[in-house]
Amino acid sequence: MLDVLVIGAGIMGASVSRELSKYNLNIAVLEKENDVSNGTTKANSAIVHAGYDAQEGSLMAKYNVEGCAMYKELSEEVDAPYRNIGSYVMAFSEEERKHVEALYERGLANGVPNMRIMEREEILEKEPNINKNVVCALWAPSAGVTGPYELCIKLFENAAENGVDIVLNAEVKNIEKKDGSYKVILKDGREFETKVVINSSGVYADKINDMVSKEHFDIHPRIGEYYILDKVETHLTNSVIFQCPTEMGKGVLVAQTVHGNIIVGPTAHDVQDRDCVASTQEGLDDIKRQAEKSIKNINYRDNIRNFTGIRAEPSTGDFIIGEAKDAEGFFNIAGTKSPGLSSAPAIGKDVAKMVVEKLKATKKENFKNNRKRIHFMELSQEEKAKLIEKDPRYGRIICRCESITEGEIVDAIHRKVGARTVDGVKKRCRPGAGRCQGGFCGPRVQEILSRELGKDLNEIVQDKKGSYILTNETKEVK
Ligand SMILES: Cc1cc2nc3c(=O)[nH]c(=O)nc-3n(C[C@H](O)[C@H](O)[C@H](O)COP(=O)(O)OP(=O)(O)OC[C@H]3O[C@@H](n4cnc5c(N)ncnc54)[C@H](O)[C@@H]3O)c2cc1C
């Protein structure tokens, strides 16, 4: 019998599992995909919002401000990238100034630290590429940018180091309530008995909730499309540039990513399909048109990637967090739309506290922190030489765009919750994330995966189940 079973391996599942791994509990995580962080957590704006957007008194406001304050320390602790670069909400007319002032007031009510309204001259000094029509902006220095999949993976890695069992390719089909426990049944027939269930299944959280609780809510999928520009465009902004928000969300942003690329987007369109991650020409054109308002002449010839993420819009309008009233031991972390990523550390901590109290769990004495990964290019010449002498695989550059070595790729495969796919390697140590998008290094990464996992080259997939790269030989060699 498990103590805790977490459904869904996104940032919410990661935050709560890692927090719970500090306690003497028997925990498993079930994920329907073949890797962790393969849902909404891998495709979003990656902004750690300051917390002035959400309505005063909402759970979104509370957890956003608390989560934002936790990011720096947490990222250092688990060795995930994070940069505290601050954010602006730009006003381009006196009418929009009123929005900015309202956001400022809301930020104060939500407890956002150190915000101020910045006027035109100072903005243009700090952000010279901003449209010269700018009037003023809300400057929030506590905002930042994260690597969402890196943080998620590192949290799971740390949870696994501390005994949490992460079960991939495990789709939950049904949950049966028993006396004081739950039986969780997978699509492939496997069954798990557990005292507590945590539902962190993203856009499917309403379906999982309906399996045990009559307190119904709906999740509506809403897509957001993006451009990622090459690092040659890094100069466009030093921080995160928002426009005044609309009914559909925070509008189109232009921001530096945690790795120094430029991200432009997202759109906001309601869709029916919860797994829809297609980008549309219409959506991408819309982003270009809207982004012009903030920064003119963005060079989209430096676009290296488009992608689409799916927001989990809750019918309640707020996060749904905590134990269901009619299902003891069943906890929801649902309706996790933005600012879910920013809020995840605080939500994880809070839900873990509720579970620990319920199970009267005791703290572990031997909790281990993550082993830091080697970022070869960040080492001194002397350190590089020493490392190559010890392990020559660090002397072989596989990804020329991001300068990633074979040693780093092999490490990403053999760590806890290690990479099993080409994109899994990219998410962990970035080969394929640069200008050529894996055109050169993709086949090399595939070969390394095949060798290290002892699998046939044809069995290595790009990303999700069935995304085969090679299917059969095209030439017979005699
Ligand atoms: C376009 C867009 C932009 C955003 N920008 C920001 C931002 O800048 N800042 C911010 O704070 N937030 C942002 N967000 C929100 C943030 O990305 C989400 O709040 C967060 O990623 C949600 O994490 P999650 O763990 O709840 O969901 P997910 O990452 O989707 O994880 C849920 C997991 O559950 C699994 N699952 C589902 N059903 C089952 C089942 N039956 N059995 C087993 N597993 C199952 C899924 O495969 C998935 O891996 C944005 C979201 C989008 C879409």
XYZ file of C-alpha atoms and ligand atoms in Angstrom:
531
model
C 0.000 0.000 0.000
C 1.352 3.413 -0.993
C 0.999 6.416 1.286
C 0.722 8.913 -1.565
C 0.071 8.528 -5.269
C 0.543 11.601 -7.462
C -1.190 11.645 -10.859
C 0.646 13.785 -13.430
C 4.327 14.622 -13.790
C 4.228 18.328 -14.599
C 5.524 21.151 -12.418
C 2.690 20.691 -9.889
C 3.342 16.965 -9.461
C 7.064 17.720 -9.278
C 6.766 20.416 -6.618
C 4.517 18.403 -4.325
C 6.438 15.125 -4.790
C 9.791 16.709 -4.050
C 8.408 18.403 -0.942
C 6.822 15.134 0.244
C 10.085 13.262 -0.378
C 11.459 15.058 2.695
C 9.138 12.844 4.796
C 9.036 9.148 5.648
C 6.365 8.279 3.101
C 5.983 5.662 0.406
C 5.251 7.760 -2.727
C 4.713 7.022 -6.429
C 4.019 9.340 -9.374
C 2.032 8.121 -12.388
C 2.543 9.840 -15.753
C 0.808 8.823 -18.979
C 3.624 10.116 -21.215
C 7.082 8.600 -21.748
C 8.855 11.435 -19.903
C 8.191 13.881 -17.114
C 7.389 17.494 -18.068
C 5.768 16.589 -21.365
C 2.461 18.439 -20.815
C 1.786 22.158 -20.285
C 4.952 22.495 -18.223
C 7.139 22.104 -21.288
C 5.379 24.770 -23.396
C 4.629 28.152 -21.837
C 6.106 31.657 -21.466
C 8.348 30.544 -18.565
C 7.846 33.797 -16.685
C 7.972 33.848 -12.900
C 5.286 36.494 -12.534
C 5.537 39.059 -9.743
C 1.850 38.587 -8.800
C -0.047 41.799 -9.664
C -2.355 40.172 -12.273
C -4.581 37.950 -10.183
C -7.640 39.223 -8.344
C -7.011 40.229 -4.726
C -7.917 37.432 -2.315
C -7.722 34.682 -4.956
C -5.588 31.566 -4.591
C -3.787 32.638 -7.762
C -2.725 35.912 -6.116
C -1.634 34.238 -2.876
C 0.372 31.387 -4.399
C 1.868 33.563 -7.158
C 3.419 36.062 -4.751
C 4.593 33.309 -2.382
C 5.923 31.124 -5.222
C 7.769 33.986 -6.895
C 9.604 34.704 -3.638
C 10.709 31.039 -3.429
C 12.116 30.707 -6.952
C 15.712 31.846 -6.503
C 16.490 29.638 -3.534
C 14.613 26.633 -4.887
C 16.337 26.858 -8.281
C 19.754 27.022 -6.611
C 18.868 24.114 -4.346
C 17.899 21.776 -7.188
C 20.334 23.206 -9.794
C 17.746 24.616 -12.220
C 18.175 27.801 -14.270
C 16.492 31.010 -13.079
C 17.140 34.712 -13.703
C 15.553 37.569 -11.755
C 15.269 40.051 -14.654
C 12.079 41.927 -13.684
C 9.036 42.721 -15.800
C 7.294 45.741 -17.296
C 3.647 46.220 -18.204
C 3.866 48.940 -20.835
C 1.209 51.615 -21.387
C 1.153 53.117 -24.876
C -1.576 55.703 -24.228
C -2.972 57.714 -21.322
C -5.956 55.348 -21.394
C -3.608 52.417 -20.810
C -1.910 54.301 -17.973
C -5.126 53.695 -16.014
C -4.657 49.904 -16.483
C -1.097 50.149 -15.270
C -2.159 52.135 -12.203
C -4.892 49.590 -11.461
C -2.351 46.751 -11.725
C -0.042 48.647 -9.375
C -2.828 48.977 -6.798
C -3.682 45.301 -7.155
C -0.023 44.388 -6.797
C 0.122 46.343 -3.539
C -2.972 44.527 -2.269
C -1.447 41.167 -3.271
C 1.817 41.970 -1.467
C 4.101 42.307 -4.519
C 7.367 43.902 -3.352
C 9.204 46.955 -4.760
C 6.948 47.787 -7.725
C 6.812 51.282 -9.122
C 5.434 53.163 -12.087
C 8.275 54.123 -14.404
C 7.956 57.039 -16.836
C 8.854 57.170 -20.543
C 12.415 58.585 -20.400
C 13.646 56.021 -17.893
C 11.983 53.160 -19.801
C 13.676 54.182 -23.048
C 17.004 54.406 -21.277
C 16.636 50.896 -19.830
C 14.853 49.336 -22.831
C 15.973 51.316 -25.917
C 14.115 49.079 -28.397
C 10.680 49.796 -26.916
C 8.193 51.530 -29.173
C 8.798 55.268 -28.695
C 5.048 55.776 -28.105
C 5.419 54.286 -24.633
C 3.901 56.489 -21.930
C 4.750 54.686 -18.685
C 5.077 51.160 -17.289
C 4.564 49.101 -14.172
C 8.049 47.881 -13.219
C 8.101 44.762 -11.029
C 11.688 43.825 -10.121
C 10.724 40.593 -8.353
C 9.628 38.917 -11.640
C 11.992 36.519 -13.393
C 12.376 33.778 -15.955
C 12.841 30.065 -15.383
C 13.573 26.928 -17.372
C 10.209 25.206 -16.737
C 11.126 21.720 -17.936
C 14.563 21.886 -16.367
C 13.066 22.845 -12.997
C 10.403 20.135 -13.296
C 12.968 17.472 -14.203
C 15.332 18.532 -11.423
C 12.538 18.427 -8.836
C 11.606 14.901 -9.941
C 15.248 13.883 -10.005
C 15.607 15.062 -6.427
C 12.357 13.364 -5.412
C 13.607 10.109 -7.000
C 16.984 10.465 -5.223
C 14.916 10.478 -2.049
C 12.899 7.381 -2.821
C 9.910 8.554 -4.904
C 8.998 6.035 -7.608
C 8.251 7.728 -10.952
C 6.231 5.478 -13.227
C 6.098 6.589 -16.878
C 3.709 5.327 -19.587
C 1.120 4.934 -16.835
C -2.267 6.387 -17.797
C -4.879 6.436 -15.050
C -8.218 5.122 -16.311
C -10.234 4.813 -13.123
C -10.117 5.312 -9.368
C -12.182 3.273 -6.911
C -12.876 4.592 -3.431
C -12.333 1.946 -0.743
C -12.604 2.120 3.023
C -9.795 4.540 3.958
C -7.883 4.109 0.691
C -8.103 4.302 -3.112
C -7.507 1.754 -5.852
C -6.033 3.498 -8.911
C -6.394 1.529 -12.137
C -4.270 2.133 -15.239
C -5.268 1.787 -18.884
C -2.952 -1.234 -19.185
C -4.619 -2.943 -16.195
C -1.997 -2.264 -13.536
C -3.395 -1.303 -10.121
C -2.077 0.743 -7.198
C -3.508 0.966 -3.671
C -2.888 4.217 -1.834
C -4.014 6.141 1.218
C -3.793 9.554 -0.504
C -4.233 10.603 -4.143
C -2.931 13.936 -5.462
C -4.541 14.959 -8.733
C -2.059 17.138 -10.633
C -3.056 16.023 -14.130
C -3.185 19.441 -15.818
C -5.775 19.720 -18.597
C -7.237 16.344 -17.530
C -7.674 17.272 -13.849
C -11.488 17.534 -14.131
C -11.715 14.000 -15.552
C -9.596 12.566 -12.709
C -11.600 14.552 -10.132
C -14.863 13.175 -11.549
C -13.611 9.621 -10.868
C -14.009 10.170 -7.098
C -15.699 13.467 -6.311
C -19.124 14.959 -7.020
C -17.720 18.482 -6.531
C -17.558 18.985 -10.276
C -15.522 21.592 -12.160
C -14.625 21.876 -15.840
C -11.262 22.446 -17.468
C -11.291 24.197 -20.859
C -8.198 23.933 -23.016
C -6.924 27.247 -24.396
C -3.860 27.228 -26.641
C -0.996 29.710 -26.793
C 1.434 29.875 -29.734
C 4.973 31.282 -29.733
C 8.114 32.264 -31.612
C 11.571 31.567 -30.191
C 14.294 33.727 -31.729
C 17.989 32.958 -31.949
C 20.358 34.493 -29.398
C 21.541 37.056 -31.981
C 18.292 38.875 -31.065
C 19.005 38.905 -27.306
C 19.592 42.678 -27.428
C 15.871 43.297 -28.142
C 15.082 43.437 -24.417
C 16.811 42.912 -21.096
C 13.714 41.752 -19.280
C 10.050 40.785 -19.740
C 7.852 43.192 -21.701
C 4.078 42.804 -21.247
C 1.330 44.877 -22.758
C -1.834 45.772 -20.827
C -3.838 42.568 -20.250
C -7.085 41.732 -22.059
C -10.028 39.482 -21.154
C -8.226 36.517 -22.766
C -5.088 36.890 -20.689
C -1.870 38.801 -20.314
C -1.511 39.516 -24.049
C 1.592 39.139 -26.217
C 4.929 39.465 -24.438
C 8.486 39.876 -25.656
C 11.047 38.544 -23.202
C 14.502 37.125 -22.775
C 14.389 33.465 -21.942
C 16.485 32.079 -19.130
C 19.045 30.959 -21.739
C 19.174 34.324 -23.553
C 16.887 33.643 -26.536
C 13.918 35.910 -27.236
C 10.388 34.571 -26.802
C 7.431 36.294 -28.497
C 3.828 35.249 -27.832
C 1.423 33.765 -26.860
C -1.918 33.763 -28.647
C -5.035 32.732 -26.705
C -7.619 30.573 -28.492
C -10.104 28.151 -26.958
C -9.933 24.668 -28.510
C -11.759 21.350 -28.041
C -8.793 18.984 -28.185
C -6.895 18.803 -24.887
C -3.781 17.523 -26.630
C -3.729 20.127 -29.427
C -0.215 21.542 -29.814
C -0.341 22.615 -33.462
C 0.708 26.152 -34.422
C -1.357 27.998 -37.015
C -0.226 30.568 -39.575
C -3.097 32.771 -38.463
C -1.952 32.625 -34.836
C 1.679 33.313 -35.694
C 0.728 36.288 -37.879
C -1.382 37.600 -35.023
C 1.608 37.482 -32.668
C 3.708 39.514 -35.123
C 0.980 42.112 -35.410
C 0.496 42.421 -31.644
C 4.201 42.351 -30.713
C 4.803 45.384 -33.002
C 3.029 47.474 -30.408
C 5.872 46.785 -27.921
C 8.936 46.466 -30.156
C 8.978 47.392 -33.812
C 11.091 45.616 -36.458
C 11.570 42.272 -34.704
C 13.538 40.165 -37.163
C 11.519 36.961 -37.541
C 14.145 35.576 -39.928
C 15.943 34.725 -36.691
C 13.013 32.557 -35.608
C 14.376 29.131 -34.686
C 11.247 27.477 -33.306
C 7.496 27.806 -33.027
C 5.600 25.939 -30.364
C 2.179 25.779 -28.743
C 1.127 25.156 -25.148
C -2.291 24.363 -23.638
C -3.689 26.300 -20.715
C -5.982 24.502 -18.265
C -8.715 27.137 -17.827
C -10.905 26.234 -14.814
C -14.660 26.917 -14.756
C -14.180 28.319 -11.232
C -11.824 31.072 -12.477
C -9.251 30.233 -9.789
C -6.847 27.449 -8.860
C -8.585 24.468 -7.211
C -6.291 23.393 -4.401
C -6.830 21.021 -1.500
C -8.777 18.004 -0.276
C -12.148 17.366 -1.946
C -14.933 17.813 0.628
C -16.631 14.551 -0.360
C -13.495 12.412 -0.871
C -11.175 12.205 2.122
C -7.551 11.725 1.113
C -8.145 12.978 -2.449
C -6.325 16.274 -3.094
C -6.677 18.467 -6.186
C -4.045 20.721 -7.685
C -6.263 21.735 -10.585
C -7.196 24.651 -12.807
C -3.494 25.305 -13.123
C -3.528 28.056 -15.687
C -1.020 30.903 -15.545
C 0.471 31.852 -13.072
C 0.712 28.132 -12.302
C 4.397 27.869 -12.990
C 5.175 30.841 -10.735
C 2.918 29.451 -8.017
C 4.065 25.812 -8.147
C 6.711 25.965 -5.390
C 4.202 27.488 -2.942
C 1.365 25.150 -3.976
C 3.656 22.110 -3.686
C 4.697 23.143 -0.201
C 1.146 23.869 0.955
C -0.404 20.657 -0.396
C 2.511 18.625 0.998
C 1.801 20.190 4.419
C -1.889 19.154 4.179
C -0.891 15.576 3.272
C 1.783 15.357 5.975
C -0.759 16.474 8.581
C -3.321 13.970 7.326
C -0.874 11.052 7.390
C 0.980 12.296 10.490
C 4.229 11.750 8.605
C 7.624 12.321 10.178
C 10.560 14.132 8.580
C 13.425 12.125 7.029
C 16.813 12.579 8.591
C 18.747 11.594 5.484
C 17.138 13.819 2.782
C 19.700 14.307 -0.027
C 20.083 17.328 -2.307
C 20.637 16.993 -6.078
C 24.020 16.183 -7.546
C 24.820 19.284 -9.654
C 25.188 18.697 -13.368
C 28.353 19.746 -15.203
C 27.925 22.729 -17.539
C 31.121 22.148 -19.487
C 31.314 25.571 -21.177
C 31.017 27.349 -17.834
C 34.217 25.707 -16.515
C 37.654 27.401 -16.532
C 40.237 26.171 -19.074
C 42.034 24.349 -16.294
C 38.863 22.634 -15.064
C 37.950 21.638 -18.629
C 41.390 20.103 -19.223
C 41.216 18.149 -15.948
C 37.723 16.850 -16.731
C 38.669 15.746 -20.256
C 41.673 13.918 -18.857
C 39.396 12.050 -16.447
C 36.607 11.471 -18.991
C 37.459 12.130 -22.678
C 33.732 12.261 -23.555
C 33.752 15.826 -22.179
C 36.235 16.668 -24.943
C 33.775 15.790 -27.733
C 31.350 18.580 -28.636
C 28.091 17.078 -29.933
C 25.893 20.193 -30.138
C 27.842 22.960 -31.838
C 25.178 25.648 -31.356
C 24.931 25.278 -27.576
C 28.409 23.694 -27.124
C 27.200 20.562 -25.349
C 29.586 17.672 -24.871
C 29.073 13.917 -25.118
C 29.880 13.682 -21.387
C 26.928 15.935 -20.505
C 24.563 13.917 -22.733
C 25.655 10.597 -21.223
C 25.144 12.074 -17.750
C 21.622 13.262 -18.714
C 20.760 9.704 -19.755
C 22.112 8.001 -16.637
C 20.880 10.401 -13.957
C 17.732 9.519 -11.976
C 14.654 10.115 -14.193
C 17.125 10.068 -17.086
C 16.479 10.979 -20.725
C 15.064 8.244 -22.972
C 14.267 10.314 -26.084
C 16.066 12.859 -28.261
C 13.870 15.667 -26.900
C 14.365 14.284 -23.393
C 18.106 14.883 -23.799
C 17.409 18.371 -25.196
C 15.215 19.251 -22.206
C 17.911 18.125 -19.768
C 21.090 19.596 -21.268
C 20.109 21.507 -24.455
C 21.594 19.778 -27.535
C 19.145 20.749 -30.287
C 17.995 23.929 -28.540
C 20.235 26.199 -30.612
C 20.093 27.754 -34.058
C 20.210 24.499 -36.052
C 17.519 22.902 -33.834
C 19.246 19.526 -33.849
C 19.946 19.431 -37.601
C 23.564 18.506 -36.877
C 23.485 16.935 -33.425
C 20.133 15.081 -33.612
C 21.544 11.909 -35.239
C 24.547 11.919 -32.848
C 22.228 12.195 -29.829
C 20.168 9.335 -31.245
C 23.317 7.188 -31.543
C 24.387 7.988 -27.974
C 20.920 7.125 -26.642
C 20.951 3.851 -28.575
C 24.418 2.941 -27.269
C 23.822 3.959 -23.634
C 20.366 2.348 -23.376
C 21.360 -0.782 -25.306
C 18.503 -0.222 -27.760
C 18.327 -0.510 -31.511
C 18.772 2.869 -33.276
C 15.310 2.478 -34.841
C 13.712 2.248 -31.396
C 14.854 5.728 -30.316
C 12.021 8.243 -30.635
C 12.168 12.004 -31.016
C 9.652 12.782 -28.273
C 6.302 11.121 -27.535
C 5.493 7.440 -27.953
C 5.566 6.486 -31.629
C 7.533 9.544 -32.818
C 10.059 7.341 -34.622
C 12.909 9.017 -36.489
C 14.165 5.982 -38.399
C 11.877 3.204 -39.554
C 13.895 0.991 -41.856
C 17.009 0.942 -44.025
C 16.860 2.737 -47.376
C 19.924 1.046 -48.888
C 21.126 -2.509 -48.650
C 24.862 -2.621 -47.901
C 26.515 -5.772 -49.283
C 0.584 29.331 -23.290
C 0.869 29.237 -21.831
C 1.651 30.198 -21.192
C 1.899 30.134 -19.838
N 2.783 31.006 -19.278
C 3.035 30.949 -17.960
C 3.982 31.827 -17.372
O 4.666 32.588 -18.054
N 4.123 31.794 -16.026
C 3.397 30.962 -15.245
O 3.524 31.035 -14.039
N 2.561 30.048 -15.782
C 2.377 30.015 -17.117
N 1.546 29.107 -17.689
C 0.896 28.112 -16.836
C 1.819 26.955 -16.503
O 2.488 26.503 -17.657
C 0.967 25.848 -15.890
O 0.304 26.378 -14.768
C 1.759 24.645 -15.429
O 2.692 24.217 -16.372
C 0.763 23.526 -15.136
O 1.459 22.429 -14.635
P 0.699 21.091 -14.270
O 1.670 20.235 -13.581
O -0.576 21.425 -13.588
O 0.241 20.503 -15.690
P 1.088 19.635 -16.805
O 2.447 20.152 -16.996
O 0.206 19.566 -17.978
O 1.195 18.238 -16.093
C 0.091 17.369 -15.979
C 0.560 15.972 -16.342
O -0.483 15.053 -16.096
C -0.397 14.016 -17.047
N -1.686 13.317 -17.102
C -2.870 13.803 -17.542
N -3.820 12.850 -17.453
C -3.231 11.749 -16.935
C -3.704 10.452 -16.617
N -4.968 10.084 -16.821
N -2.828 9.549 -16.106
C -1.523 9.892 -15.892
N -1.031 11.112 -16.201
C -1.868 12.042 -16.701
C -0.064 14.772 -18.327
O 0.489 13.930 -19.308
C 0.907 15.822 -17.821
O 2.259 15.433 -17.951
C 1.319 29.113 -19.060
C 0.563 28.124 -19.696
C 0.383 28.159 -21.063
C -0.316 27.068 -21.743
